[in-house]
Tab-separated table of C-alpha atoms in Angstrom:
chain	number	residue	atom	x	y	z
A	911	UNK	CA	0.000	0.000	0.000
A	912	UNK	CA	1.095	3.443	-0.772
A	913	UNK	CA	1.769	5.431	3.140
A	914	UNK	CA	2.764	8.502	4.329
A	915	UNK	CA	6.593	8.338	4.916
A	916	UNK	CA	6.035	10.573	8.264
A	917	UNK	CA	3.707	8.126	9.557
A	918	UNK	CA	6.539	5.449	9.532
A	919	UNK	CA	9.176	5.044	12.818
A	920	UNK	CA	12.433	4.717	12.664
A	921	UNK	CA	13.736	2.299	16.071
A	922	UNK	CA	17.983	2.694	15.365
A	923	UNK	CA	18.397	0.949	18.906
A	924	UNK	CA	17.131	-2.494	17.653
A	925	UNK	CA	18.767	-1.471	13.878
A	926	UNK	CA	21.747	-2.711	13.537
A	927	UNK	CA	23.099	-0.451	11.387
A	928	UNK	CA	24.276	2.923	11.468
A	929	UNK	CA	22.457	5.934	9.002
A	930	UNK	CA	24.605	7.156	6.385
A	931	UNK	CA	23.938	10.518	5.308
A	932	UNK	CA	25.671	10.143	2.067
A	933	UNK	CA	23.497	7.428	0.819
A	934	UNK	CA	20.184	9.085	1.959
A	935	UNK	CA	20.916	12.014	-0.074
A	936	UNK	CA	22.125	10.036	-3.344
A	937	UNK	CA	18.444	8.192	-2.549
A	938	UNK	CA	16.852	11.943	-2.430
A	939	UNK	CA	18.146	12.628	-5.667
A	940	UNK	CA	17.204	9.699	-7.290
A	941	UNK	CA	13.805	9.866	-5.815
A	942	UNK	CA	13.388	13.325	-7.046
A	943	UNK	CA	13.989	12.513	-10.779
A	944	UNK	CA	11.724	8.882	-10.304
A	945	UNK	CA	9.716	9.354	-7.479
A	946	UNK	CA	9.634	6.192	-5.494
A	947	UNK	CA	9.379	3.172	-7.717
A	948	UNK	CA	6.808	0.805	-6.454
A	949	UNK	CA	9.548	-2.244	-7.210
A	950	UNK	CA	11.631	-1.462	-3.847
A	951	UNK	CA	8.712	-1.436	-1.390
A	952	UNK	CA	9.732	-0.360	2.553
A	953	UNK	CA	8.976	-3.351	4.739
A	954	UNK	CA	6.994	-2.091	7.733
A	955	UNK	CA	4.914	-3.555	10.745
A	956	UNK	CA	1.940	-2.190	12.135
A	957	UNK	CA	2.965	-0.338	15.735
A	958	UNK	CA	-0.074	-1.289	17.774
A	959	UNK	CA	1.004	-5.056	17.992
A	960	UNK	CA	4.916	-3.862	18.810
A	961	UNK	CA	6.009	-2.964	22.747
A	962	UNK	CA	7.104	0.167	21.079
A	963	UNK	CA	6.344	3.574	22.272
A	964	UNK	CA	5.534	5.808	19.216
A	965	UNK	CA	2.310	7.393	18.073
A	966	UNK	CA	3.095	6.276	14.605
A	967	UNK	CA	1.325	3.567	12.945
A	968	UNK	CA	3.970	2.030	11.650
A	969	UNK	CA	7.663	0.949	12.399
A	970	UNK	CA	10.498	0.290	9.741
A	971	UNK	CA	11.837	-2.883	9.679
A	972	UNK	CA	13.740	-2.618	6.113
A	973	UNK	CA	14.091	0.715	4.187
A	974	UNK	CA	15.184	3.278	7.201
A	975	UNK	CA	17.188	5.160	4.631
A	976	UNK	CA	14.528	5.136	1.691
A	977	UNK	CA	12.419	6.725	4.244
A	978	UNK	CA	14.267	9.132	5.428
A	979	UNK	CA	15.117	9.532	1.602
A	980	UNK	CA	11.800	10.359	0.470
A	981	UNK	CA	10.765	12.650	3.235
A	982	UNK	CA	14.095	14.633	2.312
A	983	UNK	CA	12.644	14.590	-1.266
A	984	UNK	CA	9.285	15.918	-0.427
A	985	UNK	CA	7.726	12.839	-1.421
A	986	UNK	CA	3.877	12.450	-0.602
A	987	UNK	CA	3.403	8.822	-0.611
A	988	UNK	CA	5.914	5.718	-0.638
A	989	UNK	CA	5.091	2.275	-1.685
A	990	UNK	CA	5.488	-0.305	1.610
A	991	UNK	CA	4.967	-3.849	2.529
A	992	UNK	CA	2.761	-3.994	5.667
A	993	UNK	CA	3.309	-7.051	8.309
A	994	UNK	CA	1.040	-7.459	10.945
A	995	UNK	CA	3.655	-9.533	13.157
A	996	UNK	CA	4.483	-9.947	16.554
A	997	UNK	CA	8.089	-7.752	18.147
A	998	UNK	CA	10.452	-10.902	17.553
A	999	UNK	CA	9.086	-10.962	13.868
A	1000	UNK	CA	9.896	-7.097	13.389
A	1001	UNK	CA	13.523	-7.450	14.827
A	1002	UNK	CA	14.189	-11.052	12.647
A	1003	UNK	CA	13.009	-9.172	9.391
A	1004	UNK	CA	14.966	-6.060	10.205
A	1005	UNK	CA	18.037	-8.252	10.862
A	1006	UNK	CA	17.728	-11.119	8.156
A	1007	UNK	CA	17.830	-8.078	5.690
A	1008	UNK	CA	21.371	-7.789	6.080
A	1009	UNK	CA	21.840	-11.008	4.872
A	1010	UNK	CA	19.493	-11.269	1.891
A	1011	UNK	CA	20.211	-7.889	0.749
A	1012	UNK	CA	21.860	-7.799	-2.783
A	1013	UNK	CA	23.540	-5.132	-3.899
A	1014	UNK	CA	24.726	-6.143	-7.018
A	1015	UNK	CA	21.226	-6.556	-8.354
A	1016	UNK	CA	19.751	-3.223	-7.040
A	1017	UNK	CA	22.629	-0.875	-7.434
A	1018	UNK	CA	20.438	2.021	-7.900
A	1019	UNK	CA	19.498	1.979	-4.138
A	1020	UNK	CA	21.784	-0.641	-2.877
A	1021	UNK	CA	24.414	0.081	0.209
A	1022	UNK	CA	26.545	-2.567	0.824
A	1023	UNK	CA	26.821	-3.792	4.772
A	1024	UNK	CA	29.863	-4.245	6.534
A	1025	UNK	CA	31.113	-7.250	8.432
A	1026	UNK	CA	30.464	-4.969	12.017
A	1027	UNK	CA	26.913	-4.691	10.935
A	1028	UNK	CA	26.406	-8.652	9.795
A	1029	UNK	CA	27.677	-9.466	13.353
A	1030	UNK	CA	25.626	-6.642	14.797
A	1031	UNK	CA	22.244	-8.135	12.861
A	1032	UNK	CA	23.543	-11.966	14.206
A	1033	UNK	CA	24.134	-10.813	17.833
A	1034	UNK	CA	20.583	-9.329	17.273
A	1035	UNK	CA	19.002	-12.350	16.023
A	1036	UNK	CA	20.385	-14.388	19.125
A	1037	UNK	CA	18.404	-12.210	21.433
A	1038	UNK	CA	15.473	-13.816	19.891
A	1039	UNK	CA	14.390	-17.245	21.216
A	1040	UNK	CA	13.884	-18.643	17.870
A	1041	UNK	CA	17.526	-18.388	17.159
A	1042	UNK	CA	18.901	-18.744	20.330
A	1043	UNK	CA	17.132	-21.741	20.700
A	1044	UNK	CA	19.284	-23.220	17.138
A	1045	UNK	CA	22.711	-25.488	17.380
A	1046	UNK	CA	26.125	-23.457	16.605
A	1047	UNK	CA	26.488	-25.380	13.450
A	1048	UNK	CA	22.738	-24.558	12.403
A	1049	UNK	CA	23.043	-21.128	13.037
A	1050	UNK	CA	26.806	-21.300	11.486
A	1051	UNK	CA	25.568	-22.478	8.324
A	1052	UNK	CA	22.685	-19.824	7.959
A	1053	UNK	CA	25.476	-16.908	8.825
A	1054	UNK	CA	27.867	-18.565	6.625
A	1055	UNK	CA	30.375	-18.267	9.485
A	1056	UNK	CA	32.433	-20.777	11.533
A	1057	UNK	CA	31.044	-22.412	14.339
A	1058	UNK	CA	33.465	-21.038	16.779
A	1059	UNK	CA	32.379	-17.505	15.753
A	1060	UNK	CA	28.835	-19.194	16.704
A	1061	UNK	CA	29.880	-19.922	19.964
A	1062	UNK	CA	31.841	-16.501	21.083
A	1063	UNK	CA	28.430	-14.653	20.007
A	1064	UNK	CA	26.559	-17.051	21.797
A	1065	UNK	CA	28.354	-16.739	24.687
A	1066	UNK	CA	28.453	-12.774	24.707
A	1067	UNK	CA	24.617	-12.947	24.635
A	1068	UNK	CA	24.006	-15.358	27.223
A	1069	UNK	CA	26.660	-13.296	28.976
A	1070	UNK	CA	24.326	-9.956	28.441
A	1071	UNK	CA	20.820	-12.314	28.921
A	1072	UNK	CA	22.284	-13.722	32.382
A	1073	UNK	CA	22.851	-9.866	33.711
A	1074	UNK	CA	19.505	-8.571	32.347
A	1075	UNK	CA	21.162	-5.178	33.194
A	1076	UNK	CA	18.390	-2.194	32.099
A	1077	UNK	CA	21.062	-0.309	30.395
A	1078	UNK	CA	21.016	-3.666	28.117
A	1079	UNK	CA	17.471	-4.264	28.018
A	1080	UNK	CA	16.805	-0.391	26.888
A	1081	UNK	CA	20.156	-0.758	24.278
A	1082	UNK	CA	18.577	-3.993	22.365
A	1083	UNK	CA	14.598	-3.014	23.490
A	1084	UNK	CA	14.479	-6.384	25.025
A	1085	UNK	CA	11.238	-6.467	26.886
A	1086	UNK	CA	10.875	-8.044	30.046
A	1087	UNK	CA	8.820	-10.718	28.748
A	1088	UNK	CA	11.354	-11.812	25.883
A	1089	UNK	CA	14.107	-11.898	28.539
A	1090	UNK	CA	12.328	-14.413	30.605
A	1091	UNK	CA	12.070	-16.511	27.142
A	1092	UNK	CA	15.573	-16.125	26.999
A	1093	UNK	CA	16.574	-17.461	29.982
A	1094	UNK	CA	14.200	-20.508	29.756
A	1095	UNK	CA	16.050	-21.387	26.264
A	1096	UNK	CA	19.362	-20.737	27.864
A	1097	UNK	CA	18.359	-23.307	31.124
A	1098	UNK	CA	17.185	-25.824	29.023
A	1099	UNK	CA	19.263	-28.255	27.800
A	1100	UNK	CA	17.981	-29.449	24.214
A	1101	UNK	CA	18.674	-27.497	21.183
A	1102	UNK	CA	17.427	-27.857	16.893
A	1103	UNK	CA	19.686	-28.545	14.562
A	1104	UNK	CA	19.752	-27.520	11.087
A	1105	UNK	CA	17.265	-30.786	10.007
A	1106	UNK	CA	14.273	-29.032	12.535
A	1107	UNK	CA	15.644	-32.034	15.210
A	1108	UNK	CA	15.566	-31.403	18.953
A	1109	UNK	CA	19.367	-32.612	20.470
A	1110	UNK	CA	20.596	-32.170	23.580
A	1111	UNK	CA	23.131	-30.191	24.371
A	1112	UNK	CA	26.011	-31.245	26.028
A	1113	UNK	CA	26.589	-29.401	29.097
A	1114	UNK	CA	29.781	-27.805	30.044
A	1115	UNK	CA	31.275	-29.415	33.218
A	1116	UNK	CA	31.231	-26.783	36.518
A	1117	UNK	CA	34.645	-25.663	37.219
A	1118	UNK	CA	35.932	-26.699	40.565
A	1119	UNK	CA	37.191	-23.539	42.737
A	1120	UNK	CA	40.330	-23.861	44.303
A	1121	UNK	CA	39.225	-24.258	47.645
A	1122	UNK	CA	37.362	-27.150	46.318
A	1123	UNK	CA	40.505	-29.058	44.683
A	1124	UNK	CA	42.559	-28.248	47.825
A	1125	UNK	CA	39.950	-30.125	49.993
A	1126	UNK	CA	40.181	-32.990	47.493
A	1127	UNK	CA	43.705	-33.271	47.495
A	1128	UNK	CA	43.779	-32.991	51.146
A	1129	UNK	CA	41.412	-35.781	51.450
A	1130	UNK	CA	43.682	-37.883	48.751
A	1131	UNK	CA	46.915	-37.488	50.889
A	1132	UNK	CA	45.231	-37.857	53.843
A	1133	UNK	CA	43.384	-41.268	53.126
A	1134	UNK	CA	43.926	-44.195	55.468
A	1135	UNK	CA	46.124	-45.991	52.915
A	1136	UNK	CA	48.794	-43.609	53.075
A	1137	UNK	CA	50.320	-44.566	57.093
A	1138	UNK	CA	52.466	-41.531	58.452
A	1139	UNK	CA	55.849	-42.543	59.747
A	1140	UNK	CA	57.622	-41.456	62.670
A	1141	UNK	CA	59.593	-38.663	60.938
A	1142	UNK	CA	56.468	-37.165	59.598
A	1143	UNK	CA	56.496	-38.641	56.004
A	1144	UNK	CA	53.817	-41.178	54.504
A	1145	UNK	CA	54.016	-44.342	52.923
A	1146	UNK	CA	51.454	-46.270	50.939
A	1147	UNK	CA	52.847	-49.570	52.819
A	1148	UNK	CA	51.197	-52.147	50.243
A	1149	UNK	CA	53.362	-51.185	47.673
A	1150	UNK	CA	56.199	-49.783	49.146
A	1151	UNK	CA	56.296	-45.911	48.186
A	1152	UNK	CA	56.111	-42.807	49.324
A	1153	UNK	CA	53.647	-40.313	49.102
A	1154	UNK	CA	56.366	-38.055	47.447
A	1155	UNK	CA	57.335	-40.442	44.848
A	1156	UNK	CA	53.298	-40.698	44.035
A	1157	UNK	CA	53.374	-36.860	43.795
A	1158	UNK	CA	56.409	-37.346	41.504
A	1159	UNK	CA	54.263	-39.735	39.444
A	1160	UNK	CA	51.573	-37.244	38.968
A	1161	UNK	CA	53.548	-34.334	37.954
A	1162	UNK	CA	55.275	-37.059	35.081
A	1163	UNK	CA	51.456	-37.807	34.246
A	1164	UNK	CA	50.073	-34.467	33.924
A	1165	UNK	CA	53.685	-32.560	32.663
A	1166	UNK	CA	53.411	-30.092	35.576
A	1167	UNK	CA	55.586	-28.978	38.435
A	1168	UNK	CA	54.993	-30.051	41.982
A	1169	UNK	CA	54.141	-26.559	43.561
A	1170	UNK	CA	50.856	-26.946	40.561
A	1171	UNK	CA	49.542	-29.688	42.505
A	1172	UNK	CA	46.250	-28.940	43.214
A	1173	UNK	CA	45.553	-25.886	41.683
A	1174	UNK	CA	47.020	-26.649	38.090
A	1175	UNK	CA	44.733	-30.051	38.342
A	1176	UNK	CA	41.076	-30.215	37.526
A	1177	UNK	CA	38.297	-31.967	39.477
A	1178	UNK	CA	38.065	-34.535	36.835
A	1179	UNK	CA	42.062	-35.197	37.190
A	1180	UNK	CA	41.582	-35.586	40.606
A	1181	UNK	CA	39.491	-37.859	40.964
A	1182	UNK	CA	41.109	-40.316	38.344
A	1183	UNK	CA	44.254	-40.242	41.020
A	1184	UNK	CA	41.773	-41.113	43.690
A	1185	UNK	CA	40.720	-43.682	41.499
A	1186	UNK	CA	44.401	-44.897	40.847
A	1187	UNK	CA	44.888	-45.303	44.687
A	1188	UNK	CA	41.654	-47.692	45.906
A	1189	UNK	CA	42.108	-49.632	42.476
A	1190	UNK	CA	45.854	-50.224	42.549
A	1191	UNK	CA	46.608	-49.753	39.578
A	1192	UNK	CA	49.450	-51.531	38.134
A	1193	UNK	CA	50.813	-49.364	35.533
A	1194	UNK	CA	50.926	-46.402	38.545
A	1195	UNK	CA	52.371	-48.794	41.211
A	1196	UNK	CA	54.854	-50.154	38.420
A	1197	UNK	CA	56.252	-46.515	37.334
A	1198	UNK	CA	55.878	-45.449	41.311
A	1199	UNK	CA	58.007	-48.612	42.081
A	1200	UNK	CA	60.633	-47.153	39.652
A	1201	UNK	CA	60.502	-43.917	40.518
A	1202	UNK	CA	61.261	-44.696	43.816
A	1203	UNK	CA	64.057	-47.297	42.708
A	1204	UNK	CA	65.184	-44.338	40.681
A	1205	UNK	CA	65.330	-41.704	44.091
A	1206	UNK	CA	66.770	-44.516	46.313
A	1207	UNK	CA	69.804	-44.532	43.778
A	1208	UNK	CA	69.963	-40.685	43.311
A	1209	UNK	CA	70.223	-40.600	46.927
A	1210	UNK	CA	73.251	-43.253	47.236
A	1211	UNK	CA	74.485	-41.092	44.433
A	1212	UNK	CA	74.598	-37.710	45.845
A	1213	UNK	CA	75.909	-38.892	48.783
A	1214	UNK	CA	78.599	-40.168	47.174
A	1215	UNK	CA	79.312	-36.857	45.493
A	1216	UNK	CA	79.152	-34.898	48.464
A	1217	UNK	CA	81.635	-37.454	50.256
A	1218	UNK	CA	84.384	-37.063	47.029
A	1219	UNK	CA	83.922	-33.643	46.981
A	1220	UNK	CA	84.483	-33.151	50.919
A	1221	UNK	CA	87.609	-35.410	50.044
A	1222	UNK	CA	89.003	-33.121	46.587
A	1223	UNK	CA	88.466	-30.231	49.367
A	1224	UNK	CA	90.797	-31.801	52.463
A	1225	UNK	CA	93.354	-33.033	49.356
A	1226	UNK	CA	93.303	-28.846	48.307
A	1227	UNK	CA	94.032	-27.645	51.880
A	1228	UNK	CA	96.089	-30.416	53.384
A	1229	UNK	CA	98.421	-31.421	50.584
A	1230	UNK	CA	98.419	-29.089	47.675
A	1231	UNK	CA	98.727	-25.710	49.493
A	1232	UNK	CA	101.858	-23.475	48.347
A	1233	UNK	CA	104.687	-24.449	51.265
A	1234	UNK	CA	108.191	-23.368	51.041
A	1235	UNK	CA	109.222	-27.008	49.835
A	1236	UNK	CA	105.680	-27.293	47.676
A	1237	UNK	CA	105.893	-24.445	44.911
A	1238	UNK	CA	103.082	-25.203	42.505
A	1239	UNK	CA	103.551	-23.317	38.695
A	1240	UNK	CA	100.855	-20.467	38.047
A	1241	UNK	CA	99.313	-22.846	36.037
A	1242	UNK	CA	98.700	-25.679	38.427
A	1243	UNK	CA	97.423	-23.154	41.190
A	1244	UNK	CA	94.900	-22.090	38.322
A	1245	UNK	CA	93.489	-25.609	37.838
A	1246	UNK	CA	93.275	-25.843	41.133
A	1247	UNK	CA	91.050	-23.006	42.238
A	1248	UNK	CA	88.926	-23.254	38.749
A	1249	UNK	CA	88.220	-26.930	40.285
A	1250	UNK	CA	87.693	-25.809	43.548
A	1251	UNK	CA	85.335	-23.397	42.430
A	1252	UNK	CA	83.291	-25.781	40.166
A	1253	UNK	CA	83.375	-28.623	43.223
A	1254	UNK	CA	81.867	-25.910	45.224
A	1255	UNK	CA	79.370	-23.961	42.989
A	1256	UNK	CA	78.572	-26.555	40.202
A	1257	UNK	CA	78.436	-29.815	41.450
A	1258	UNK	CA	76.295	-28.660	44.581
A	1259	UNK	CA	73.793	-26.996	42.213
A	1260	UNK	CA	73.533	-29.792	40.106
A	1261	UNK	CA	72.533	-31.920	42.732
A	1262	UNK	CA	70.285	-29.249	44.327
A	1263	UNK	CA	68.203	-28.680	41.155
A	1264	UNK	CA	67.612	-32.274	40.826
A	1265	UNK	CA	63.867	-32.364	39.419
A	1266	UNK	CA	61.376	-34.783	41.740
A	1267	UNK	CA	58.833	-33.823	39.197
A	1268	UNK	CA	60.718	-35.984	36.065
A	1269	UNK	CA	63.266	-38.456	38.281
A	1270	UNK	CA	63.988	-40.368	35.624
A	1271	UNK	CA	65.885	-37.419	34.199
A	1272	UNK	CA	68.278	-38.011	36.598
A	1273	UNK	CA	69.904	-40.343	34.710
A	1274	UNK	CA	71.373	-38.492	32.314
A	1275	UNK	CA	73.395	-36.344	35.352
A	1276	UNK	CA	76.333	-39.276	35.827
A	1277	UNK	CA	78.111	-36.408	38.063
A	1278	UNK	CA	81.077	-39.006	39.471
A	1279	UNK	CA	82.056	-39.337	35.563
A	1280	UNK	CA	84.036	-35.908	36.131
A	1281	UNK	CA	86.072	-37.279	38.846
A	1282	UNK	CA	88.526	-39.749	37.377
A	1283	UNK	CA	90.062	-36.421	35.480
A	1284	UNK	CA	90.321	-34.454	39.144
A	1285	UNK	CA	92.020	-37.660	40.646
A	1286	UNK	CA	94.838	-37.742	37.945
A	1287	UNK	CA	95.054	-33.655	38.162
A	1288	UNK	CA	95.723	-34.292	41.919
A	1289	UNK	CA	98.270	-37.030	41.469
């Protein structure tokens, strides 16, 4: 039907695209020479069904600048579509317009939309049940987007839907009625795919906090099967290890250090070490077994090193210091504090920094190998 355009109104907050002067006046001038060709009717809704307050009749869901257009142009009477549709049917025309659109076809009147305005017009549409209630991959093939894109949008909306601040409510002129829709589709946990199919959704696991892990790892360490020794250090006496050597085990599992155990763990995680405990599992007890094979012989080890190093040191002040009848060359005196300063500084930090985490790393630190050379520098 041929309307008024000043009985037509213009909502920009649920638009989702911003007026460009430049086009409205090359839309004037076209109108001017033409008038407005019946071909390119403005889509509009009647008002009285639409939560809208305006004392128009009608509100613009496609053709915002051929309105504003033809009032700059003086015209009398524009061609429009009418709808008599409900709010969420005004906002889905308004936004699927950005996507159907052509502007290669209608270049007379044609302004092409940029990617900011798609994803304004597709955040839009997900504040409508109808589309919030779709699968990312439906709604990812309808935007011709990926379905990660899907799910950032979707999350920024529920985001928005689960504050239901007013500021975002009057921003998006969500009514109070369509939020509560919202939040139904958001709770429930079925979704359609692109067939029309209901699926359920599969629900992201709560995330533990880390009071909660702490309290589960406390009651892990703390179980009966672990029996505290005399010097303050637990044993899981059926299998012969420490608790230490299972901690070791876990930070091999999981490729973390021991200071991220709990907090670097997840609930899941957790529980699979409980698990690994009441079951007794073999390939744990087997690689715990090792592990603590593996520590006993570090151990022997570094003492060992620490005993030939407290040895090279008596050798450096009892034998080999300058005397009046024992002048050493500069050379030799040299060697001698460049080795005293690596048996001091090198070797002790090599054994220090040995990593609990990864024992069987400790392997490739044969330390004694470097001794053999010392002993013939001293004889």
């Amino acid at each position: 039907m041929w309307i008024d355009p000043n009985d037509l109104a213009d909502v920009w907050t649920v638009n989702n695209r911003e007026e460009n002067p430049g086009h409205i006046e090359s839309l004037a001038e076209s109108m001017r020479q033409n008038g407005y060709l019946p071909e390119y009717p403005i889509i509009v809704f009647e008002a009285a069904n639409i939560p809208i307050q305006t004392d128009k009749p009608y509100l613009v869901a496609c053709g915002h600048h051929r309105r504003k257009a033809a009032i700059a142009a003086e015209i009398d009477l524009i061609f429009a579509e009418v709808h008599d549709g409900t709010e969420e049917e005004w906002i889905e025309m308004m936004s699927l317009d950005n996507f159907k659109f052509d502007v290669a076809s209608n270049p007379g009147i044609g302004l092409a939309f940029t990617e900011q305005e798609r994803r304004a017009a597709c955040f839009q549409l997900l504040l409508l049940p109808k589309y919030l209630r779709k699968t990312n991959v439906a709604l990812a093939g309808l935007w011709k987007v990926s379905e990660g894109t899907v799910r950032r949008w979707r999350k920024q909306a529920e985001s928005s839907i689960d504050e239901a601040s007013p500021d975002f409510m009057e921003k998006h002129n969500v009514s109070p009625e369509r939020m509560v829709k919202l939040k139904e589709v958001i709770a429930d946990p079925y979704r359609e795919n692109e067939e029309g199919d209901t699926v359920a959704v599969r629900q992201k696991p709560k995330e533990a906090t880390p009071e909660e892990l702490a309290k589960f790892w406390w009651d892990i360490r703390n179980s009966a099967l672990f029996d505290q020794r005399s010097d303050g250090s637990h044993y899981l006496d059926r299998n012969g290890f420490q608790l230490e050597i299972f901690k070791a085990y876990i930070c091999e599992r999981f490729n973390i250090k021991a200071d991220g155990i709990p907090h670097q763990l997840s609930m899941t995680q957790l529980k699979k070490i409980h698990n690994w405990i009441h079951t007794d599992d073999p390939a744990v007890i087997a690689r715990c077994q090792e592990i603590q094979r593996e520590t006993d012989t570090l151990s022997k080890a570094r003492e060992q090193c620490y005993h030939l190093h407290d040895e090279v040191i008596r050798v450096f002040s009892e034998e080999l210091s300058p005397t009046p009848g024992n002048t050493l060359s500069p050379v030799h005196i040299s060697a001698f504090k460049a080795f005293k300063r690596w048996s001091s500084n090198g070797l002790t930090a090599s054994i220090s920094t040995s990593d609990t985490a990864h024992p069987q790393k400790t392997r490739s630190r044969p330390s004694s190998r470097y001794f053999p050379t010392s002993m013939q520098l001293l004889k």
